[in-house]
Coordinates of C-alpha atoms in Angstrom, one line a residue:
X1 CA -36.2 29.8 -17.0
X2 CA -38.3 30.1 -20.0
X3 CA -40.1 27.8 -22.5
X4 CA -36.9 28.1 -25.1
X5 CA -33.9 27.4 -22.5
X6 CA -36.3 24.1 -21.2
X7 CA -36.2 23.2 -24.8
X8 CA -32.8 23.6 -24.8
X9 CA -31.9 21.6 -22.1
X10 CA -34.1 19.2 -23.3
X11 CA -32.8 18.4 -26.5
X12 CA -29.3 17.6 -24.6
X13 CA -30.3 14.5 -23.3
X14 CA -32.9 13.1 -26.0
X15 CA -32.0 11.6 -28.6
X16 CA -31.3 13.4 -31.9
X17 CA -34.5 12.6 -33.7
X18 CA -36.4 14.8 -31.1
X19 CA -35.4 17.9 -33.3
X20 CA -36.7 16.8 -36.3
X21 CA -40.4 17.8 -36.8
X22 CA -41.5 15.2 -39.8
X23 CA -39.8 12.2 -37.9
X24 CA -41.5 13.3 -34.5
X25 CA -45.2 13.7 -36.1
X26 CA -44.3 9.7 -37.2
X27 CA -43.0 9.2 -33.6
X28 CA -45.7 10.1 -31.9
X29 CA -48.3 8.9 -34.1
X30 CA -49.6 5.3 -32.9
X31 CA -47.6 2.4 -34.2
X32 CA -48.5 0.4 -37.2
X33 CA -48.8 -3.4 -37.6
X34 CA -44.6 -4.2 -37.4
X35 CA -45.3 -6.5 -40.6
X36 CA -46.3 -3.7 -42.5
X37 CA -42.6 -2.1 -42.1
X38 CA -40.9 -4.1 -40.3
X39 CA -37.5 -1.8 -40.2
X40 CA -39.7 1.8 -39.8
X41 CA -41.3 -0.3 -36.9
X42 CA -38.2 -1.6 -34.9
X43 CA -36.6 2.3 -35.8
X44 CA -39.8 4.1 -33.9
X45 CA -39.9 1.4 -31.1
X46 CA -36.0 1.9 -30.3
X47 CA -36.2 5.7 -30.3
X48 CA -38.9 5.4 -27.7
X49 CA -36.8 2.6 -25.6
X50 CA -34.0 5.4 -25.6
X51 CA -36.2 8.3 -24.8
X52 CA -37.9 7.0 -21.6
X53 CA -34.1 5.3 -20.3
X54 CA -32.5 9.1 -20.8
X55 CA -35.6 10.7 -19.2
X56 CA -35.7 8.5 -16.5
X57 CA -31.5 8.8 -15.7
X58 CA -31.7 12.6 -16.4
X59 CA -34.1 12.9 -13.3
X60 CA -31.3 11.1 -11.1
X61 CA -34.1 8.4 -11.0
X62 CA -34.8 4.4 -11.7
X63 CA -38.5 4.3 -12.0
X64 CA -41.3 6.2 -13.0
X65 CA -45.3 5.8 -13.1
X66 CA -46.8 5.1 -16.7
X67 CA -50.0 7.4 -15.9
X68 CA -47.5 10.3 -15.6
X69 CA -44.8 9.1 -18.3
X70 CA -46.9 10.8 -21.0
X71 CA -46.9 14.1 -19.4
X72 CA -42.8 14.4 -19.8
X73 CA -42.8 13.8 -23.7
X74 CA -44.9 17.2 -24.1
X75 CA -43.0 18.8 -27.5
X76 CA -44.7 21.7 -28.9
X77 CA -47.6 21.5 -27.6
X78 CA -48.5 18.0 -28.2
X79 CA -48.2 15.1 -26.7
X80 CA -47.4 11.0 -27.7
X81 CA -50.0 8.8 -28.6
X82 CA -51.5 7.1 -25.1
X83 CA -51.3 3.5 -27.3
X84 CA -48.0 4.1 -28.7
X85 CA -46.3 4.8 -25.3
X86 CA -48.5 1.7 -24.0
X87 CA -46.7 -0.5 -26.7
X88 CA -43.1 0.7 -26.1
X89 CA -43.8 -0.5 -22.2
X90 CA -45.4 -3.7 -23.2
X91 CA -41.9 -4.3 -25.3
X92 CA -39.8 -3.4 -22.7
X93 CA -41.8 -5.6 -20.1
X94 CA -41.5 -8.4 -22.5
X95 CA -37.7 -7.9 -23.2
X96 CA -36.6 -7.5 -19.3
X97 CA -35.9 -3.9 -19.4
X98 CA -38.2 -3.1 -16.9
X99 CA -40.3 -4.7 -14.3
X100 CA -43.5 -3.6 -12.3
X101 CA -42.2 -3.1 -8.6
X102 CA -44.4 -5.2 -6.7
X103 CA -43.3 -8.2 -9.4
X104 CA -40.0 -7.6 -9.1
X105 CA -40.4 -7.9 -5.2
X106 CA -41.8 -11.2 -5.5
X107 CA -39.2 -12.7 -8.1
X108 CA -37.0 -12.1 -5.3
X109 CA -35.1 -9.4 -7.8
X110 CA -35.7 -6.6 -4.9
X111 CA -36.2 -8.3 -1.9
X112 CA -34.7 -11.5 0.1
X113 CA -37.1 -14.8 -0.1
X114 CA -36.2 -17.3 1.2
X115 CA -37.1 -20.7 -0.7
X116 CA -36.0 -24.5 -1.8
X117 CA -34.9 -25.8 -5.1
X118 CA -38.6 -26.6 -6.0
X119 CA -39.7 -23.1 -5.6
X120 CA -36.8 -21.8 -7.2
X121 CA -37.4 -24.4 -10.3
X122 CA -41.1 -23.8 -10.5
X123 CA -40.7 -20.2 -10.5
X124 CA -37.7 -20.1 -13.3
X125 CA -38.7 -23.3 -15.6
X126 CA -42.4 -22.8 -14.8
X127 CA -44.0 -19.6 -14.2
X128 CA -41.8 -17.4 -16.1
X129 CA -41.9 -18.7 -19.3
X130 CA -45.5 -18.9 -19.2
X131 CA -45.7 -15.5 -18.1
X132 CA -43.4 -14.4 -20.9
X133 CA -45.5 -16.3 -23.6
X134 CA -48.4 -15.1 -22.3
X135 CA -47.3 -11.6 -22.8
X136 CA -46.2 -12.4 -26.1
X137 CA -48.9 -14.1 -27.6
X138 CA -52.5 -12.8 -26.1
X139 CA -52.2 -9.0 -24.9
X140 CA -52.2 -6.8 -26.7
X141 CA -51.5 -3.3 -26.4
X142 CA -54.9 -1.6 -28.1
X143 CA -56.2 0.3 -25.1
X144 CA -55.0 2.0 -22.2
X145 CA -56.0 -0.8 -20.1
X146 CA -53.3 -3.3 -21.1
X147 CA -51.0 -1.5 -18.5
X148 CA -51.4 -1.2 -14.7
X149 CA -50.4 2.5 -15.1
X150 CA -50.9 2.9 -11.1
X151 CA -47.9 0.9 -10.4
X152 CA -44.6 2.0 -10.4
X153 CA -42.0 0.3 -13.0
X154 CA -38.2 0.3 -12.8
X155 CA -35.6 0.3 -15.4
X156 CA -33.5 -2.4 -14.5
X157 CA -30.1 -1.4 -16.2
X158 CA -30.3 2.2 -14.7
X159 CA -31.1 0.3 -11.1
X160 CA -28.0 -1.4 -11.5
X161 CA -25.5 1.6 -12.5
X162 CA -27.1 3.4 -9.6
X163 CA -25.9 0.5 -7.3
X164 CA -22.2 0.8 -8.3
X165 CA -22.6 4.6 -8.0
X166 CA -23.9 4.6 -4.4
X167 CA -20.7 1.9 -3.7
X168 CA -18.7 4.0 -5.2
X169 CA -19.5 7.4 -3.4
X170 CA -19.8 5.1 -0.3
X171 CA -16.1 3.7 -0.3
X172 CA -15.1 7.1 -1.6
X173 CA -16.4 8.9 1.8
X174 CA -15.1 5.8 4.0
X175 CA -11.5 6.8 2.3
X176 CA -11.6 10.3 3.4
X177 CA -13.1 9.8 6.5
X178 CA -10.2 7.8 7.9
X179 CA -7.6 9.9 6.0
X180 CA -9.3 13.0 8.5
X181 CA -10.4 11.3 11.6
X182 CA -7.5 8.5 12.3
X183 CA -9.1 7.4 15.9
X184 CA -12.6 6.5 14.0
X185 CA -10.7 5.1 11.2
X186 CA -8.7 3.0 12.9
X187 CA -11.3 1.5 15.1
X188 CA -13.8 -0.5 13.0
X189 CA -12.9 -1.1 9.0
X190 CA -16.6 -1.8 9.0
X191 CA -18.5 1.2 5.7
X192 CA -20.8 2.2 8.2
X193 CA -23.5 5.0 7.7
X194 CA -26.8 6.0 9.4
X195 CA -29.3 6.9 6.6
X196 CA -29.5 10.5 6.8
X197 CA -26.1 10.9 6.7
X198 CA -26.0 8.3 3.1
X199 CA -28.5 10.0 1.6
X200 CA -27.0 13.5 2.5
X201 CA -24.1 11.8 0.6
X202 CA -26.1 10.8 -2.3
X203 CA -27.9 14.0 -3.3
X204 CA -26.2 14.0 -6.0
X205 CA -27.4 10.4 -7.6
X206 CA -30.7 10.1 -6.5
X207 CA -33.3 12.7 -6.7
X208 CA -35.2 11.4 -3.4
X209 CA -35.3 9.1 -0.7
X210 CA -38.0 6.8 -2.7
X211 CA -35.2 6.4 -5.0
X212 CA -32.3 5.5 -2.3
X213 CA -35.1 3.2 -1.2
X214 CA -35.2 1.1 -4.1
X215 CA -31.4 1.1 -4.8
X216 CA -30.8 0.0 -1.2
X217 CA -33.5 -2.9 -1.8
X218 CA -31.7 -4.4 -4.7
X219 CA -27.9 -4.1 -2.9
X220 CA -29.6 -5.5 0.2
X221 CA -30.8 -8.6 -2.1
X222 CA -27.1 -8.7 -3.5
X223 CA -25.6 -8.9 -0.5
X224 CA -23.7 -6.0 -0.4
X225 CA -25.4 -4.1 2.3
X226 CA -26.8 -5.0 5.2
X227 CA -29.6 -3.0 7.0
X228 CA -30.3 -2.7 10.6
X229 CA -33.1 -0.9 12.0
X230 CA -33.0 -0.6 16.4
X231 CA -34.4 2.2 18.2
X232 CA -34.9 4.7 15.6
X233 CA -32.0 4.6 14.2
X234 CA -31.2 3.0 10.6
X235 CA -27.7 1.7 10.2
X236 CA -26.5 0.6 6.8
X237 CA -23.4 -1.5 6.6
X238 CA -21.9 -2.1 3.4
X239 CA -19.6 -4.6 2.4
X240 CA -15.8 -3.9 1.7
X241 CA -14.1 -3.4 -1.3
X242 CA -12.0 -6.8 -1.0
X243 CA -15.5 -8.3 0.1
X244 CA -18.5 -9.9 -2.5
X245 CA -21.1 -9.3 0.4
X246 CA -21.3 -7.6 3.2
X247 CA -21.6 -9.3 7.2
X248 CA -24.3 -8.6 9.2
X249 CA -23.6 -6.1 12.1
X250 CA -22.3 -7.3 15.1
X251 CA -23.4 -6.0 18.6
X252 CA -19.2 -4.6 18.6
X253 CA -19.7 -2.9 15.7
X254 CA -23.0 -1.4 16.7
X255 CA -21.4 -0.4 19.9
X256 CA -19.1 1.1 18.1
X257 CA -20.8 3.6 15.4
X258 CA -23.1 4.6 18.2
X259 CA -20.1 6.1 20.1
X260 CA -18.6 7.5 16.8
X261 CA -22.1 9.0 16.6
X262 CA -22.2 10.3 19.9
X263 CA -18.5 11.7 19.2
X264 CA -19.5 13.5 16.7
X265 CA -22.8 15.1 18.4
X266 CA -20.4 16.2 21.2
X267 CA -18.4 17.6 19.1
X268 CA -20.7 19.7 17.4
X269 CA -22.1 20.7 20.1
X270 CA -19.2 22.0 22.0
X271 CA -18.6 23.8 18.8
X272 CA -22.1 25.5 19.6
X273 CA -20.8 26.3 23.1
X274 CA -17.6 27.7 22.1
X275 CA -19.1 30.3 19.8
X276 CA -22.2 30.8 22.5
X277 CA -19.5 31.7 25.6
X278 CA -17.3 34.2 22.9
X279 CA -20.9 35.8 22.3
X280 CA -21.1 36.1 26.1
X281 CA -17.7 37.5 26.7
X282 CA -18.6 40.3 23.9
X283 CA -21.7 41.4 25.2
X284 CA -20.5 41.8 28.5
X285 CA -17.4 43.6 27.2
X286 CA -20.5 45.8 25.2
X287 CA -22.3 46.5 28.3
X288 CA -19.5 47.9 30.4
X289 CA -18.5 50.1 28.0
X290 CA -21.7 51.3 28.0
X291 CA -21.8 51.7 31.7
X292 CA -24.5 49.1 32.2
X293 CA -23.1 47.1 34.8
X294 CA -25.9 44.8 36.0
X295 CA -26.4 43.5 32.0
X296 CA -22.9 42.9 32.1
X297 CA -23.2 40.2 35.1
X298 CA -26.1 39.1 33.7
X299 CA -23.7 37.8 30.5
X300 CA -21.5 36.7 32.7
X301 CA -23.6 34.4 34.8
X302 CA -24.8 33.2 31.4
X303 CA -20.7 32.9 30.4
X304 CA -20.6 31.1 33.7
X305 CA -23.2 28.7 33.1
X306 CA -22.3 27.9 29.3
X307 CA -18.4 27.3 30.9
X308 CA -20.0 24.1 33.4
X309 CA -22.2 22.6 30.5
X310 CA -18.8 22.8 28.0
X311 CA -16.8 21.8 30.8
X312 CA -18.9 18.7 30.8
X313 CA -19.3 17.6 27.9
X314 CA -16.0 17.6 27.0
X315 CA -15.4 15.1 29.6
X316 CA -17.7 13.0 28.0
X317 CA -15.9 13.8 24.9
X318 CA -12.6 12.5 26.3
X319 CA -14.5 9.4 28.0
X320 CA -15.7 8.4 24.9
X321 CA -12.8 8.8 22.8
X322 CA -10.7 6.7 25.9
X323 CA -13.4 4.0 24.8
X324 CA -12.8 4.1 21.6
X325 CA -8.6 4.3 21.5
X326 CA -9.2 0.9 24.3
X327 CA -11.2 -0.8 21.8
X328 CA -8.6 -0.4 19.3
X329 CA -6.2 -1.3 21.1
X330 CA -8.2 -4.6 22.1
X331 CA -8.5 -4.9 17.9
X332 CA -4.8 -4.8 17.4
X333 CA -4.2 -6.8 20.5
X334 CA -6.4 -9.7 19.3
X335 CA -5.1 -9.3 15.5
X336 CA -1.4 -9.7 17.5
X337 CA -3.1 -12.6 19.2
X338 CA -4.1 -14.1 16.0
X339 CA -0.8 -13.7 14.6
X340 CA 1.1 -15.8 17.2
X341 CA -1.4 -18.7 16.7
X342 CA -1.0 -18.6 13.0
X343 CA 3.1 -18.7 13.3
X344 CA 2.8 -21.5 16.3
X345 CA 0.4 -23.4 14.4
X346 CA 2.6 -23.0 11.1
X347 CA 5.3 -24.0 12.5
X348 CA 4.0 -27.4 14.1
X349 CA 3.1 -28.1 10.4
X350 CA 6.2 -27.8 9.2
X351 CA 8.3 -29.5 11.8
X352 CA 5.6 -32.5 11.2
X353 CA 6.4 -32.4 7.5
X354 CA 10.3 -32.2 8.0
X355 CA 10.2 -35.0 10.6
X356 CA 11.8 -32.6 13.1
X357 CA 11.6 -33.9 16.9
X358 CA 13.9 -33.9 19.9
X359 CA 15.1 -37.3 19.7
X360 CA 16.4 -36.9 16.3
X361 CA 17.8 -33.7 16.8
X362 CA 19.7 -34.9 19.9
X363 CA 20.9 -38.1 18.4
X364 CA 22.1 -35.8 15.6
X365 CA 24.1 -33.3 17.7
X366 CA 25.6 -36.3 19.6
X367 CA 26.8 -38.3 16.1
X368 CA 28.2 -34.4 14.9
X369 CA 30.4 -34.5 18.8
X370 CA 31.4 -37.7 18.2
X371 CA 33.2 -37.2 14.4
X372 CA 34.9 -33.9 16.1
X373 CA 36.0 -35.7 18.3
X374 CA 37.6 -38.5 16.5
X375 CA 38.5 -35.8 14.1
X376 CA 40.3 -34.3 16.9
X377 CA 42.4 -37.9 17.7
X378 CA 43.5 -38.4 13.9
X379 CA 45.1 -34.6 14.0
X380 CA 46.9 -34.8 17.2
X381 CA 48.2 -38.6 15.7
X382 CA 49.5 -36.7 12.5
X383 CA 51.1 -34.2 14.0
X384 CA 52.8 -35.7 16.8
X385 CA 56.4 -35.3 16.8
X386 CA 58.9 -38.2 16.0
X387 CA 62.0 -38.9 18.6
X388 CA 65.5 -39.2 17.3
X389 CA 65.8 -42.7 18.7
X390 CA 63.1 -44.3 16.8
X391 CA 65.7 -43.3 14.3
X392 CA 68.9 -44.6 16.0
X393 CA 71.2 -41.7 15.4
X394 CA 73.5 -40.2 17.9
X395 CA 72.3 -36.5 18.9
X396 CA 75.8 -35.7 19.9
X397 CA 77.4 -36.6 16.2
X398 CA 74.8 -34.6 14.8
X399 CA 75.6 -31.6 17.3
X400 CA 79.2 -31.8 16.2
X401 CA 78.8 -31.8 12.9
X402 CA 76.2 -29.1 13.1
X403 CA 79.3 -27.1 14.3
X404 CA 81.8 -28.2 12.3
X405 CA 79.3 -26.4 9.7
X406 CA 78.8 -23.7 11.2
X407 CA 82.7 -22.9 11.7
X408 CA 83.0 -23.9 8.0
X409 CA 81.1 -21.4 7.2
X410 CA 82.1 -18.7 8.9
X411 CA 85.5 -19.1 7.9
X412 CA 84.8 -19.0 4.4
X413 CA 82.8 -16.2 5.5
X414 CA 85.9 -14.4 6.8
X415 CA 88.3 -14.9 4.3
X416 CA 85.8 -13.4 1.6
X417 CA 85.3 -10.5 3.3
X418 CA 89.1 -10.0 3.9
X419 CA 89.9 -10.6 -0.1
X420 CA 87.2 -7.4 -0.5
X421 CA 89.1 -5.2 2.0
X422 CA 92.1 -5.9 -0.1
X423 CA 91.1 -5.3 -2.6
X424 CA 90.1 -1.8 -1.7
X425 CA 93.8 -1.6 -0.4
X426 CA 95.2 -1.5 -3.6
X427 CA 97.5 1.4 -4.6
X428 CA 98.3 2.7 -8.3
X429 CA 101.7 3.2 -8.6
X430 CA 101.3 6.6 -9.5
X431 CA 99.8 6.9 -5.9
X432 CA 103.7 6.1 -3.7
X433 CA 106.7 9.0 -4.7
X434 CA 110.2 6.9 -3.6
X435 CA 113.3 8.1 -3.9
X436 CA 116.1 5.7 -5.3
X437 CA 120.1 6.1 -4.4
X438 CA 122.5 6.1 -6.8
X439 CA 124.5 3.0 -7.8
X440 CA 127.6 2.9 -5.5
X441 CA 130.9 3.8 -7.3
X442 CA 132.9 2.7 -4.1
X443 CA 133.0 0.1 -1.5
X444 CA 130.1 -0.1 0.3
X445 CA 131.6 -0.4 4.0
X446 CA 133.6 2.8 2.7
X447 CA 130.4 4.7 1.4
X448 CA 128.4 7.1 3.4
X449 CA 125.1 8.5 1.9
X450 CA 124.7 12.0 1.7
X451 CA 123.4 13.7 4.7
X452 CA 119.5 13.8 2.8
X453 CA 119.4 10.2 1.9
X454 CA 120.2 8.4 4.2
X455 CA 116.6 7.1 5.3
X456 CA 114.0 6.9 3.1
X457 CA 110.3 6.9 4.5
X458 CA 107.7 5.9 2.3
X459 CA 103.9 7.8 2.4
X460 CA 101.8 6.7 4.7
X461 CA 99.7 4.2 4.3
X462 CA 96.4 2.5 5.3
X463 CA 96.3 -0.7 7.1
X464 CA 93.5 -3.3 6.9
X465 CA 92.6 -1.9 10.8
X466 CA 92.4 1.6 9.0
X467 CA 95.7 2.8 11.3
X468 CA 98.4 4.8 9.7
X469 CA 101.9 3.1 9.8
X470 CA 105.3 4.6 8.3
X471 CA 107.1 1.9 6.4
X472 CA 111.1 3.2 6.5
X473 CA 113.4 2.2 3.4
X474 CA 117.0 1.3 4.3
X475 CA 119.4 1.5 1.7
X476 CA 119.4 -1.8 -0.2
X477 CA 122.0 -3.1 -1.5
X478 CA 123.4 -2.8 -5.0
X479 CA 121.9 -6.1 -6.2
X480 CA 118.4 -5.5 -5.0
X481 CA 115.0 -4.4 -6.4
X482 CA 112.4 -2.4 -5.3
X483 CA 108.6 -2.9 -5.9
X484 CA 106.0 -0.6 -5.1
X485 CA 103.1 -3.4 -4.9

């Protein structure tokens, strides 16, 4: 990369002003009395403020050394007055931006102290505002002296959005670690890392492990990590997302991450043995095909050997993942546990409040028998059936009567249904073909009717019992009638 592409990059993260030649030669240039110009003063110092902040957070860092600050602000050639970079830090110590490390330490801004409310009150109503007025008033920033350019100074608003980007890429990894491992993420809820493996995680916010260091500090002072340092091994536990702080580590959950740990070296190194016994297989497969017999038992021994040592360790493997499904099953046990007592304990509390006891509930169920039972009395009184004699009436006049009724009825029952058949009896007159004899000329004891009318039979007709019946005409008189209905 050469001088030009440096530049380039350069100018991303400046501000703009760093372009412009005329306003640089006044930017680097030492600073005036602010009286003088008050507004070109307050311009140049706020240029300088932004400068050193995007510097500092380009680098992926929260504090830098003053000695070697001046170096960084090389621009053609030349560098920024030694008093005017000595002035911008004296303004930024008095305004809070940044603090010397060792000071912020002591105020208890990157490190736990504890102390009582008088050491607390001298230190914030006391010593810090005379500190502040002190460096207000007296210093001044004329030589290269007035700074302790040996110590280092942090930028307290970059410290801070460092903070919520480790958090952030910490609960990020806890998230996908239980989403691809569900017997580690099932056993502890606990964000718990060793410190390699954070700052393996954090390579791409911090540009070291001094850096990490100071970040850790000030969440260790928040409360949101805690640090634990046994045997060699660093364990950083950080507090959960629906947590302000986190708890310190138990002796469980310190039981726990170093199984997880030693899962995971198990596991790695089975991989390693995996790969090492396919090498084996090969090579012997290699030698006989070369005819070399005796390198090929040599691999195989060696095969052999790697098989035992795999064979072992992944009953360790199993072992410790047996552990670790018992302990989670202990965890859900006790969380079942805890459940009953809440619902037990609940519901005492509200059988208090209701007045709910035995007594009353029996003395209750015994009133509620009782009304179902005299309930029971007043319906079998109301529907009990009334006897005839209460009424004094004979049962055998009513029984005749009832008959005489009934006979009434039918009869009238009878004799309409015989005035319908009749009716359908009726014949037209057109229907009945009769043959009358002649008026007699002669005497009737003397007359004989002529051999074809001397009986007269009438059609046949229907009776009411549908039967056929012949009705035969004798010959009538002189003085009679004949009617056909």
């Amino acid at each position: 990369m050469n001088c030009d592409e440096v530049a380039d990059i350069v100018c991303q993260y400046r501000p703009p002003a760093w372009t412009d030649d005329q306003k640089m030669n006044v930017y680097m240039a030492p600073f005036r009395q602010r009286n003088v110009n008050p507004k070109s003063y307050d311009v140049k110092m706020a240029f300088w403020v932004e400068s050193i902040r995007c510097e500092v957070r380009h680098h992926k860092q929260v504090a830098f050394e003053p000695k070697s600050l001046r170096q960084r602000f090389l621009r053609n050639g030349k560098l920024p007055s030694s008093s005017c970079l000595n002035e911008v830090l004296l303004h930024m110590i008095s305004t809070g931006s940044i603090g010397a490390m060792s000071e912020l330490e002591d105020n208890g801004i990157l490190s736990k102290k504890t102390q009582g409310w008088v050491t607390w009150g001298l230190n914030k109503l006391i010593k810090q505002p005379i500190t502040w007025g002190w460096n207000m008033m007296v210093k001044t920033p004329t030589t290269d002296d007035s700074l302790q350019v040996d110590k280092d100074f942090v930028i307290l608003d970059l410290l801070q959005e460092k903070c919520v980007e480790v958090l952030e890429t910490v609960r990020t990894s806890k998230q996908q670690q239980q989403q691809n491992d569900n017997v580690v993420g099932s056993v502890s809820s606990s964000v718990m890392f060793e410190y390699g493996t954070l700052y393996q995680l954090c390579q791409d916010i911090v540009d070291s492990e001094d850096t990490l260091n100071i970040v850790l500090k000030k969440l260790s002072t928040d409360g949101h990590v805690q640090i634990v340092d046994k045997q060699g091994l660093k364990i950083l536990k950080f507090a959960t997302s629906d947590k302000r702080s986190a708890s310190p580590v138990s002796h469980g959950e310190l039981a726990i991450f170093k199984l997880k740990k030693t899962e995971n070296i198990l596991r790695e190194e089975l991989e390693k043995l995996s790969t090492e016994i396919k090498r084996c297989l090969r090579e012997a497969k290699s030698c006989l095909a070369k005819d070399q017999k005796s390198s090929a038992k040599v691999a195989l021994r060696q095969k052999k050997m790697l098989e035992r040592t795999y064979s072992k360790k992944e009953t360790a493997l199993e072992t410790i993942l047996t552990l670790l499904h018992k302990i989670h099953d202990a965890d859900s046990d006790k969380m079942v546990l805890d459940a009953y007592s809440v619902g037990v304990e609940t519901m005492k509390q509200k059988t208090q409040q209701e007045g709910l006891t035995v007594d009353k509930v029996e003395d209750v169920m015994m009133a509620v028998e009782q009304v179902f039972e005299d309930q029971s009395e007043i319906t079998s009184v109301i529907s009990r059936d009334m006897t005839m004699s209460d009424l004094d009436i004979s049962m055998a006049d009513l029984e005749a009567e009832l008959d005489d009724l009934v006979a009434s009825e039918t009869a009238d029952n009878l004799w309409a249904n015989l005035d319908s058949e009749l009716d359908h009896l009726k014949l037209a007159d057109s229907d009945i073909s009769l043959e009358l004899p002649s008026v007699p000329t002669s005497d009737p004891g003397s007359w004989s009717a002529p051999r074809g009318q001397r009986n007269v039979t009438s059609t046949p007709l229907t009776s009411p019992d549908n039967t056929k019946s012949k009705s035969t005409f004798k010959t009538p008189s002189p003085t009679s009638t004949f009617s056909s209905n």
